[in-house]
Tab-separated table of C-alpha atoms in Angstrom:
chain	number	residue	atom	x	y	z
F	1	MET	CA	62.052	158.434	180.022
F	2	ILE	CA	60.414	155.372	181.480
F	3	GLU	CA	63.360	154.727	183.747
F	4	SER	CA	63.233	158.308	185.064
F	5	GLN	CA	59.546	157.912	185.947
F	6	ARG	CA	60.170	154.656	187.769
F	7	PRO	CA	60.863	154.824	191.482
F	8	PRO	CA	64.592	154.558	192.114
F	9	THR	CA	64.214	151.493	194.281
F	10	GLN	CA	62.430	149.362	191.682
F	11	VAL	CA	64.575	146.889	189.714
F	12	SER	CA	63.374	145.860	186.288
F	13	LEU	CA	63.879	142.598	184.462
F	14	GLU	CA	66.289	144.302	182.094
F	15	ASP	CA	68.365	145.398	185.034
F	16	LEU	CA	68.599	141.870	186.266
F	17	LEU	CA	69.542	140.632	182.843
F	18	ARG	CA	72.263	143.250	182.601
F	19	LEU	CA	73.798	141.649	185.628
F	20	LYS	CA	74.485	138.684	183.496
F	21	ARG	CA	76.370	140.897	181.135
F	22	ALA	CA	78.662	141.650	184.029
F	23	GLU	CA	79.556	138.022	184.453
F	24	ARG	CA	82.977	138.062	182.921
F	25	PRO	CA	85.965	135.816	183.317
F	26	ALA	CA	89.128	136.984	185.034
F	27	PRO	CA	92.027	138.297	182.896
F	28	GLU	CA	94.132	135.191	183.574
F	29	PHE	CA	91.406	133.125	181.972
F	30	TRP	CA	92.203	134.720	178.634
F	31	ALA	CA	95.837	133.725	178.828
F	32	THR	CA	94.866	130.112	179.228
F	33	PHE	CA	92.235	130.528	176.571
F	34	GLU	CA	94.756	131.867	174.093
F	35	ASP	CA	97.197	129.023	174.704
F	36	GLN	CA	94.502	126.422	174.223
F	37	LEU	CA	93.207	128.129	171.138
F	38	ARG	CA	96.704	128.251	169.664
F	39	HIS	CA	97.160	124.538	170.207
F	40	LYS	CA	93.809	123.751	168.674
F	41	GLN	CA	94.506	126.030	165.767
F	42	LEU	CA	97.826	124.325	165.046
F	43	ALA	CA	96.230	120.917	165.367
F	44	ALA	CA	93.503	121.989	162.964
F	45	ILE	CA	96.099	123.136	160.452
F	46	VAL	CA	98.182	119.959	160.765
F	47	ASP	CA	95.309	117.523	160.847
F	48	LYS	CA	93.856	116.898	157.471
F	49	ARG	CA	90.135	117.372	157.493
F	50	PRO	CA	88.155	114.294	156.480
F	51	TRP	CA	86.596	114.437	153.039
F	52	TRP	CA	83.045	114.611	154.340
F	53	ARG	CA	83.854	117.751	156.275
F	54	ARG	CA	85.086	119.395	153.112
F	55	ILE	CA	81.775	118.871	151.389
F	56	SER	CA	79.826	121.998	151.927
F	57	LEU	CA	76.107	121.994	152.568
F	58	ALA	CA	75.575	124.238	149.583
F	59	SER	CA	77.023	121.686	147.196
F	60	LEU	CA	74.926	118.977	148.832
F	61	ARG	CA	71.821	121.078	148.344
F	62	ARG	CA	72.696	121.542	144.693
F	63	LEU	CA	73.152	117.805	144.254
F	64	SER	CA	70.108	116.764	146.241
F	65	ILE	CA	67.706	116.553	143.279
F	66	PRO	CA	70.062	114.656	140.909
F	67	MET	CA	71.057	112.315	143.711
F	68	GLY	CA	67.438	111.653	144.581
F	69	ALA	CA	66.552	110.996	140.965
F	70	THR	CA	69.511	108.642	140.605
F	71	ALA	CA	68.478	106.783	143.722
F	72	VAL	CA	64.931	106.366	142.416
F	73	VAL	CA	66.165	105.093	139.039
F	74	ALA	CA	68.603	102.688	140.687
F	75	PHE	CA	65.918	101.373	143.001
F	76	THR	CA	63.573	100.874	140.073
F	77	LEU	CA	66.200	99.016	138.048
F	78	ILE	CA	67.103	96.771	140.963
F	79	SER	CA	63.504	95.951	141.724
F	80	LEU	CA	62.799	95.266	138.042
F	81	ARG	CA	65.838	93.017	137.796
F	82	ASP	CA	64.771	91.082	140.875
F	83	HIS	CA	61.299	90.800	139.482
F	84	THR	CA	62.456	89.341	136.161
F	85	ARG	CA	65.253	87.137	137.474
F	86	PRO	CA	63.291	83.818	137.723
F	87	ALA	CA	62.219	84.157	134.088
F	88	SER	CA	65.788	84.670	132.913
F	89	LYS	CA	66.918	81.597	134.857
F	90	THR	CA	64.252	79.524	133.095
F	91	GLU	CA	65.415	80.799	129.769
F	92	LEU	CA	68.965	79.790	130.523
F	93	THR	CA	67.889	76.274	131.442
F	94	ILE	CA	65.784	76.039	128.380
F	95	GLY	CA	68.608	77.203	126.203
F	96	ALA	CA	70.860	74.492	127.553
F	97	ALA	CA	68.276	71.789	126.997
F	98	ASP	CA	67.539	73.128	123.586
F	99	THR	CA	71.170	73.056	122.570
F	100	SER	CA	71.680	69.512	123.765
F	101	LEU	CA	68.729	68.387	121.769
F	102	VAL	CA	69.104	70.311	118.554
F	103	GLN	CA	72.813	70.791	118.143
F	104	PRO	CA	73.810	67.301	117.034
F	105	SER	CA	71.231	67.268	114.302
F	106	ASN	CA	72.262	70.647	113.021
F	107	ALA	CA	75.741	69.747	112.058
F	108	SER	CA	75.097	70.354	108.397
F	109	THR	CA	72.471	73.068	108.627
F	110	THR	CA	73.275	76.669	108.021
F	111	SER	CA	73.415	79.178	110.800
F	112	SER	CA	70.279	80.892	109.574
F	113	GLN	CA	68.348	77.655	109.707
F	114	ARG	CA	69.705	77.018	113.150
F	115	GLY	CA	68.531	80.399	114.285
F	116	ALA	CA	65.130	79.825	112.826
F	117	GLU	CA	64.844	76.522	114.551
F	118	THR	CA	65.877	77.986	117.808
F	119	ASP	CA	63.292	80.697	117.465
F	120	SER	CA	60.545	78.291	116.653
F	121	VAL	CA	61.462	75.987	119.491
F	122	ALA	CA	62.006	78.636	122.087
F	123	PRO	CA	58.383	79.111	123.161
F	124	SER	CA	57.895	75.399	123.765
F	125	VAL	CA	61.372	74.700	124.874
F	126	GLU	CA	60.652	73.382	128.299
F	127	PRO	CA	58.475	70.502	127.121
F	128	VAL	CA	61.117	69.657	124.569
F	129	GLY	CA	63.709	69.488	127.280
F	130	LEU	CA	61.448	67.265	129.299
F	131	ALA	CA	60.897	65.079	126.292
F	132	SER	CA	64.619	64.638	125.877
F	133	ASP	CA	64.808	63.419	129.445
F	134	GLU	CA	61.941	61.073	128.893
F	135	ASN	CA	63.735	59.704	125.864
F	136	LYS	CA	66.363	58.273	128.117
F	137	THR	CA	63.993	56.582	130.532
F	138	ALA	CA	60.870	55.677	128.572
F	139	PRO	CA	61.173	55.924	124.814
F	140	ALA	CA	57.670	54.626	124.178
F	141	ILE	CA	56.137	57.373	126.269
F	142	THR	CA	58.166	59.978	124.499
F	143	GLU	CA	56.892	58.925	121.164
F	144	MET	CA	53.387	59.144	122.479
F	145	SER	CA	53.581	62.581	123.942
F	146	PRO	CA	52.912	65.634	121.824
F	147	SER	CA	56.241	67.078	122.801
F	148	ALA	CA	57.851	64.113	121.193
F	149	LYS	CA	55.962	64.976	118.090
F	150	THR	CA	57.692	68.298	118.126
F	151	THR	CA	60.953	66.496	118.419
F	152	GLN	CA	60.000	64.356	115.503
F	153	GLN	CA	59.319	67.458	113.460
F	154	ILE	CA	62.680	68.919	114.242
F	155	VAL	CA	64.294	65.613	113.483
F	156	SER	CA	62.543	65.204	110.179
F	157	SER	CA	63.539	68.696	109.134
F	158	SER	CA	67.131	67.986	110.007
F	159	VAL	CA	67.051	64.652	108.252
F	160	ALA	CA	65.695	66.290	105.166
F	161	SER	CA	68.975	68.072	104.844
F	162	ASP	CA	71.864	65.903	103.715
F	163	SER	CA	73.459	64.772	106.891
F	164	SER	CA	76.376	62.438	106.755
F	165	GLU	CA	76.717	61.552	110.408
F	166	PRO	CA	73.925	59.986	112.460
F	167	SER	CA	72.320	62.425	114.816
F	168	LEU	CA	70.025	61.998	117.776
F	169	ALA	CA	67.121	62.824	115.537
F	170	GLN	CA	68.091	60.145	113.089
F	171	VAL	CA	68.328	57.677	115.913
F	172	ILE	CA	64.805	58.532	116.959
F	173	LEU	CA	63.602	58.279	113.400
F	174	GLY	CA	65.440	55.018	113.043
F	175	ILE	CA	63.288	53.632	115.820
F	176	ASP	CA	60.195	54.665	113.907
F	177	GLY	CA	61.581	53.233	110.687
F	178	ALA	CA	62.368	49.998	112.356
F	179	SER	CA	58.896	49.777	113.772
F	180	GLU	CA	57.445	50.269	110.314
F	181	ALA	CA	59.767	47.761	108.710
F	182	ASP	CA	59.424	45.128	111.366
F	183	PRO	CA	55.900	43.748	111.547
F	184	ARG	CA	56.547	42.494	115.054
F	185	SER	CA	57.074	45.943	116.357
F	186	GLN	CA	53.778	47.256	115.121
F	187	PHE	CA	52.515	47.227	118.695
F	188	ASP	CA	54.378	50.296	119.653
F	189	ALA	CA	52.623	53.037	121.544
F	190	SER	CA	51.874	55.238	118.582
F	191	THR	CA	50.125	52.432	116.861
F	192	VAL	CA	48.153	51.744	119.981
F	193	LEU	CA	47.093	55.343	120.146
F	194	VAL	CA	46.076	55.262	116.498
F	195	SER	CA	43.976	52.230	117.019
F	196	LEU	CA	42.371	53.730	120.096
F	197	ASN	CA	41.215	56.785	118.185
F	198	GLY	CA	39.993	54.874	115.199
F	199	GLY	CA	42.993	55.579	113.034
F	200	ALA	CA	42.372	59.263	112.865
F	201	ASP	CA	45.614	60.118	114.624
F	202	ARG	CA	47.758	58.508	111.963
F	203	ARG	CA	46.950	61.350	109.686
F	204	ASP	CA	47.706	63.804	112.426
F	205	ILE	CA	51.066	62.293	113.103
F	206	SER	CA	52.091	62.312	109.498
F	207	GLY	CA	50.956	65.797	108.777
F	208	LEU	CA	51.405	67.367	112.191
F	209	PRO	CA	51.180	71.142	112.135
F	210	SER	CA	53.982	73.188	113.579
F	211	MET	CA	53.946	73.921	117.308
F	212	ALA	CA	52.506	77.369	117.269
F	213	SER	CA	50.961	77.303	120.696
F	214	PRO	CA	53.286	76.827	123.677
F	215	LEU	CA	50.542	74.970	125.538
F	216	ALA	CA	50.055	72.501	122.715
F	217	PRO	CA	52.726	70.029	123.849
F	218	VAL	CA	51.367	69.917	127.379
F	219	ALA	CA	49.469	66.684	127.738
F	220	ALA	CA	46.358	66.357	129.846
F	221	PRO	CA	46.841	64.404	133.077
F	222	SER	CA	44.427	61.747	131.946
F	223	GLU	CA	46.389	61.281	128.753
F	224	ASN	CA	49.633	60.952	130.646
F	225	ARG	CA	48.098	58.395	132.924
F	226	ARG	CA	46.785	56.470	130.002
F	227	SER	CA	50.099	56.713	128.204
F	228	LEU	CA	51.931	55.288	131.194
F	229	ILE	CA	49.590	52.334	131.396
F	230	LEU	CA	49.776	51.783	127.689
F	231	ALA	CA	53.542	51.993	127.719
F	232	SER	CA	53.798	49.299	130.333
F	233	LEU	CA	51.293	47.337	128.355
F	234	ASP	CA	53.322	47.846	125.222
F	235	SER	CA	56.432	46.326	126.727
F	236	SER	CA	54.495	43.241	127.795
F	237	ASP	CA	52.763	43.091	124.428
F	238	ARG	CA	56.063	43.068	122.614
F	239	GLU	CA	56.938	39.878	124.394
F	240	ASP	CA	53.516	38.339	123.834
F	241	SER	CA	53.295	39.381	120.219
F	242	ALA	CA	56.184	37.144	119.355
F	243	SER	CA	54.108	34.117	120.322
F	244	SER	CA	50.588	35.151	119.407
F	245	PRO	CA	50.006	38.507	117.757
F	246	SER	CA	46.270	38.126	117.647
F	247	ARG	CA	46.052	37.509	121.352
F	248	ALA	CA	48.107	40.506	122.170
F	249	ALA	CA	46.009	42.644	119.897
F	250	ARG	CA	42.894	41.502	121.569
F	251	SER	CA	44.149	42.182	125.039
F	252	ARG	CA	45.437	45.562	123.953
F	253	ASP	CA	42.107	46.516	122.459
F	254	ARG	CA	40.311	45.321	125.507
F	255	ILE	CA	42.333	47.328	127.902
F	256	ALA	CA	42.352	50.349	125.701
F	257	SER	CA	38.616	50.298	125.406
F	258	ARG	CA	38.330	50.082	129.164
F	259	LEU	CA	40.591	53.019	129.584
F	260	THR	CA	38.549	55.444	127.562
F	261	GLU	CA	37.082	58.250	129.551
F	262	GLN	CA	33.602	57.585	128.300
F	263	ALA	CA	33.761	54.026	129.531
F	264	LEU	CA	34.938	55.130	132.895
F	265	TYR	CA	32.174	57.654	133.119
F	266	ASP	CA	29.603	55.084	132.155
F	267	SER	CA	30.850	52.602	134.697
F	268	ILE	CA	30.636	55.199	137.403
F	269	SER	CA	27.206	56.374	136.370
F	270	ARG	CA	25.870	52.877	136.670
F	271	LEU	CA	26.190	53.100	140.414
F	272	GLY	CA	23.858	55.356	142.248
F	273	LEU	CA	22.651	56.100	145.746
F	274	ASN	CA	19.009	56.772	146.328
F	275	GLY	CA	18.195	57.153	149.993
F	276	ASP	CA	18.945	53.871	151.690
F	277	SER	CA	19.141	51.890	148.467
F	278	VAL	CA	21.951	51.401	145.971
F	279	THR	CA	21.007	51.148	142.324
F	280	ILE	CA	23.086	49.387	139.693
F	281	LYS	CA	22.340	49.786	135.997
F	282	PHE	CA	23.133	46.957	133.595
W	1	MET	CA	84.188	147.341	141.588
W	2	PRO	CA	87.512	146.017	142.826
W	3	VAL	CA	87.432	143.373	145.453
W	4	GLY	CA	89.516	145.333	147.878
W	5	SER	CA	87.103	148.235	147.946
W	6	LYS	CA	84.027	146.048	148.220
W	7	THR	CA	81.649	147.115	150.937
W	8	LEU	CA	79.175	144.843	152.670
W	9	ALA	CA	76.224	144.030	150.479
W	10	LYS	CA	73.728	144.041	153.314
W	11	PRO	CA	74.725	146.297	156.159
W	12	LEU	CA	72.699	145.345	159.208
W	13	LEU	CA	74.361	147.410	161.810
W	14	GLY	CA	72.526	150.576	161.047
W	15	SER	CA	74.862	153.061	162.551
W	16	ALA	CA	77.858	154.448	160.717
W	17	GLU	CA	80.103	153.234	163.487
W	18	ARG	CA	79.021	149.665	163.044
W	19	GLN	CA	79.302	149.938	159.303
W	20	HIS	CA	82.828	151.184	159.696
W	21	GLU	CA	83.549	148.301	162.033
W	22	ALA	CA	82.160	145.810	159.544
W	23	ASP	CA	84.266	147.238	156.740
W	24	ALA	CA	87.360	147.004	158.921
W	25	ASP	CA	86.580	143.375	159.654
W	26	TRP	CA	86.111	142.695	155.969
W	27	SER	CA	89.527	144.059	155.151
W	28	VAL	CA	91.090	141.835	157.822
W	29	VAL	CA	89.192	138.853	156.488
W	30	GLN	CA	90.530	139.544	153.028
W	31	LYS	CA	94.034	139.531	154.412
W	32	VAL	CA	93.424	136.154	156.020
W	33	GLN	CA	91.950	134.872	152.801
W	34	GLY	CA	95.032	136.134	151.016
W	35	GLY	CA	97.281	134.014	153.224
W	36	ASP	CA	98.042	136.301	156.158
W	37	VAL	CA	97.073	133.854	158.881
W	38	SER	CA	98.294	136.066	161.708
W	39	ALA	CA	95.685	138.647	160.765
W	40	PHE	CA	93.058	136.311	162.139
W	41	ASP	CA	94.454	136.894	165.639
W	42	ARG	CA	93.167	140.430	165.485
W	43	LEU	CA	89.677	139.135	164.901
W	44	ILE	CA	90.053	136.728	167.805
W	45	LEU	CA	91.173	139.450	170.154
W	46	LYS	CA	88.379	141.691	169.050
W	47	TYR	CA	85.500	139.243	169.417
W	48	ARG	CA	86.539	136.610	171.905
W	49	GLU	CA	84.860	138.227	174.904
W	50	ARG	CA	81.597	138.818	173.128
W	51	VAL	CA	81.537	135.356	171.659
W	52	TYR	CA	82.413	133.847	174.997
W	53	GLY	CA	79.698	135.904	176.695
W	54	VAL	CA	77.023	134.691	174.304
W	55	ILE	CA	78.044	131.069	174.616
W	56	TYR	CA	78.422	131.282	178.368
W	57	ASN	CA	74.943	132.737	178.849
W	58	MET	CA	73.485	130.078	176.609
W	59	ALA	CA	75.329	127.133	178.137
W	60	ALA	CA	75.609	128.344	181.758
W	61	ASN	CA	78.901	126.536	182.086
W	62	ARG	CA	82.232	128.311	181.907
W	63	GLU	CA	84.300	125.283	180.830
W	64	ASP	CA	81.951	124.402	178.022
W	65	ALA	CA	81.787	128.034	177.030
W	66	ALA	CA	85.590	128.215	176.760
W	67	ASP	CA	85.766	125.079	174.629
W	68	LEU	CA	82.917	126.160	172.409
W	69	THR	CA	84.417	129.591	171.914
W	70	GLN	CA	87.706	128.087	170.821
W	71	ASP	CA	85.937	125.659	168.513
W	72	SER	CA	83.943	128.501	167.017
W	73	PHE	CA	87.055	130.474	166.191
W	74	ILE	CA	88.721	127.426	164.670
W	75	LYS	CA	85.656	126.702	162.559
W	76	ALA	CA	85.618	130.290	161.432
W	77	PHE	CA	89.309	130.087	160.578
W	78	GLN	CA	88.825	126.886	158.591
W	79	SER	CA	85.847	128.273	156.718
W	80	ILE	CA	86.979	131.821	156.231
W	81	HIS	CA	87.784	131.211	152.548
W	82	ARG	CA	84.048	130.715	152.032
W	83	PHE	CA	83.105	134.010	153.651
W	84	GLN	CA	81.954	136.239	150.820
W	85	GLY	CA	81.286	139.425	152.775
W	86	GLN	CA	77.550	139.281	152.206
W	87	SER	CA	77.017	139.878	155.920
W	88	SER	CA	79.215	141.391	158.557
W	89	PHE	CA	81.981	139.194	159.886
W	90	PHE	CA	80.736	139.347	163.440
W	91	THR	CA	77.256	138.204	162.351
W	92	TRP	CA	78.861	135.308	160.515
W	93	LEU	CA	81.028	134.502	163.535
W	94	TYR	CA	78.028	134.714	165.858
W	95	ARG	CA	76.140	132.336	163.651
W	96	ILE	CA	78.948	129.801	163.910
W	97	ALA	CA	79.101	130.224	167.669
W	98	VAL	CA	75.335	130.003	168.186
W	99	ASN	CA	75.004	126.956	165.964
W	100	SER	CA	77.872	125.201	167.727
W	101	THR	CA	76.306	125.968	171.085
W	102	LEU	CA	72.875	124.820	170.007
W	103	THR	CA	74.339	121.549	168.779
W	104	HIS	CA	76.203	121.123	172.043
W	105	LEU	CA	73.143	121.901	174.143
W	106	ARG	CA	71.006	119.459	172.197
W	107	LYS	CA	73.565	116.742	172.822
W	108	ALA	CA	74.007	117.576	176.510
W	109	ARG	CA	70.371	118.318	177.213
W	110	LEU	CA	70.156	116.093	180.263
W	111	ARG	CA	73.379	117.231	181.828
W	112	SER	CA	72.845	119.666	184.682
W	113	PHE	CA	76.279	120.868	185.644
W	114	PHE	CA	76.613	124.617	185.870
W	115	SER	CA	79.538	126.820	186.706
W	116	PHE	CA	79.287	130.574	186.825
W	117	GLU	CA	81.618	133.436	186.324
W	118	LYS	CA	81.861	136.088	188.982
W	119	ILE	CA	79.821	139.247	188.487
W	120	ASN	CA	82.013	142.236	187.968
W	121	GLU	CA	80.391	144.885	190.095
W	122	GLU	CA	80.885	148.070	188.236
W	123	ASP	CA	78.613	150.954	187.297
W	124	LYS	CA	75.114	149.777	186.626
W	125	SER	CA	75.483	146.259	187.932
W	126	ALA	CA	76.872	147.468	191.247
W	127	GLU	CA	73.994	149.908	191.543
W	128	VAL	CA	71.397	147.190	190.976
W	129	ILE	CA	73.058	144.895	193.461
W	130	ASN	CA	73.182	147.627	196.049
W	131	GLN	CA	69.494	148.349	195.667
W	132	LEU	CA	68.531	144.729	196.058
W	133	THR	CA	70.882	144.153	198.982
W	134	ASP	CA	69.604	147.192	200.866
W	135	LYS	CA	66.028	146.032	200.502
W	136	ARG	CA	66.672	142.541	201.627
W	137	GLY	CA	69.110	143.422	204.344
W	138	ALA	CA	71.101	140.356	203.546
W	139	ASP	CA	74.789	139.703	203.283
W	140	ARG	CA	75.966	141.155	200.017
W	141	GLU	CA	78.126	138.273	198.880
W	142	LEU	CA	75.533	135.677	199.700
W	143	PHE	CA	72.845	137.701	198.042
W	144	VAL	CA	74.837	138.176	194.846
W	145	LYS	CA	75.470	134.478	194.672
W	146	GLU	CA	71.824	133.711	195.248
W	147	LEU	CA	70.759	136.244	192.644
W	148	GLN	CA	73.163	134.815	190.133
W	149	GLU	CA	71.799	131.330	190.662
W	150	LYS	CA	68.212	132.557	190.356
W	151	LEU	CA	68.990	134.356	187.130
W	152	ASN	CA	70.607	131.328	185.605
W	153	GLU	CA	67.805	129.054	186.782
W	154	ALA	CA	65.282	131.352	185.163
W	155	MET	CA	67.278	131.425	181.940
W	156	LEU	CA	67.614	127.680	181.869
W	157	LYS	CA	63.865	127.285	182.156
W	158	LEU	CA	63.601	128.852	178.742
W	159	SER	CA	63.932	126.777	175.647
W	160	ILE	CA	67.246	126.910	173.814
W	161	LYS	CA	65.947	129.207	171.114
W	162	HIS	CA	64.236	131.573	173.542
W	163	ARG	CA	67.354	131.664	175.649
W	164	THR	CA	69.433	132.494	172.612
W	165	VAL	CA	67.177	135.386	171.654
W	166	VAL	CA	67.255	136.817	175.163
W	167	THR	CA	71.010	136.439	175.342
W	168	LEU	CA	71.632	138.107	172.012
W	169	PHE	CA	69.172	140.925	172.575
W	170	GLU	CA	69.245	141.732	176.288
W	171	ILE	CA	72.760	140.714	177.181
W	172	ASP	CA	74.779	141.212	174.019
W	173	GLY	CA	72.765	144.090	172.606
W	174	LEU	CA	72.173	142.886	169.063
W	175	SER	CA	69.269	144.279	167.072
W	176	HIS	CA	66.278	142.227	166.004
W	177	GLU	CA	67.545	142.145	162.440
W	178	GLU	CA	70.966	140.941	163.470
W	179	ILE	CA	69.464	138.235	165.664
W	180	ALA	CA	67.240	137.178	162.791
W	181	GLU	CA	70.260	136.801	160.570
W	182	VAL	CA	72.274	134.967	163.194
W	183	MET	CA	69.450	132.564	163.976
W	184	ASP	CA	68.314	132.278	160.382
W	185	CYS	CA	64.716	133.219	161.079
W	186	SER	CA	62.425	136.193	160.534
W	187	VAL	CA	62.409	139.368	162.572
W	188	GLY	CA	58.834	138.638	163.612
W	189	THR	CA	59.915	135.317	165.002
W	190	VAL	CA	62.652	137.025	166.949
W	191	ARG	CA	60.216	139.543	168.416
W	192	SER	CA	57.734	136.841	169.266
W	193	ARG	CA	60.347	134.686	170.970
W	194	LEU	CA	61.686	137.661	172.848
W	195	HIS	CA	58.247	138.652	174.104
W	196	TYR	CA	57.441	135.147	175.245
W	197	ALA	CA	60.819	134.694	176.911
W	198	LYS	CA	60.529	137.945	178.828
W	199	GLN	CA	57.109	136.991	180.090
W	200	LEU	CA	58.492	133.766	181.465
W	201	LEU	CA	61.487	135.483	183.015
W	202	GLN	CA	59.287	138.113	184.576
W	203	ALA	CA	57.207	135.421	186.221
W	204	GLU	CA	60.293	133.647	187.473
W	205	LEU	CA	62.039	136.740	188.825
W	206	GLN	CA	59.088	138.699	190.113
W	207	SER	CA	60.296	138.384	193.712
W	208	TYR	CA	63.260	140.562	192.755
W	209	THR	CA	61.535	142.981	190.434
W	210	GLN	CA	58.558	143.735	192.724
W	211	SER	CA	60.361	143.989	195.974
């Protein structure tokens, strides 16, 4: 209807587009086309399709949610494992140190006792391991440190059981026993510490409570410093005590009294700056 | 209902003739699915020109169109066991062809090599060419070549999707519903794209339509 009303000379857009419909290939083109298609078809039949081509999109869509959930879970597990890895490494190190320290003394203990000991030691294992290292280099310091006290506890518990062969714990206890038996060796570090604190620590050492807190064996820096000085002093005192015990005791007391924190604080507080003048209190 | 007598679940063709055609295709497809590979040749012979025409008008390159047509038939052959008959075979085949062409055009977006088929001047096309040639008073062969280039230039100024809609509707004669199914979009989208594309083409070709 519209086309009949239009002037015969006017060409519409649809007419122009129909010209494109008339763009057709020559008949010989189809012969070539058929040959090529036949070759491709045979090649497609012979060639095995790769496995990813055989996966249809529909099956991928079905699996998209489970695959996504699996990926999220895997990512979470991996990130959690990475997050907790340093802690597990520490535990492994601790376990090794623990075994080297406890195992020789547990030769006659039952497996249940061994497990109980391991459980009780586990929270403060790292200091124990450190104490075992210190045993090799500076035995006097080890006896002074609280971690060594823990060792002493373990040792005493293992000694309490009937052990036929000498263990590391017995060796450590043997040192203590020798120091008690020999009057010359009364100037060991523990005795020094007892005398420094007015003898109150002797009770603590004998009836030391179990190591409930993992931070308990950690010594304060000032204590470590003092222990080092006292340990070096102890070795020199052992030599001096053979000649004159009273002299060594005096020098030990003198140095120990100087090393107290209160004395240090007092000596510092004696000096003061007030404007241009320096005040010294006597 | 037996499989052999299954009719298309969603007939889009509308007319009884097209429905009959779709049912005939479905029976051939079932033969291919049953192992009669040679039956697929009938489908190739039936649709190769239409498929080639669509791809050619989208790609504006006869060599690419030939390759893409062959690839489309091979893809259809390889995937024919998955064809369930929920649409007509030619709609399914068109979808393969259009998607292959769209993928190719996206890859070769920057390439500007065109090669055209010759216009077969018969019936309506010859009449249109005569009208335009008489008005312009130009040499017929030169004018046809120029017109062909202008048409393709105007088509290539459209986006790929607009070009596809124009090709399927104006050149190949598919309905809006069929285009929507081939392009996997709504009928409204098809109409909208068609309207926009024709506006652009009208502006590009107004020297021919208003002369």
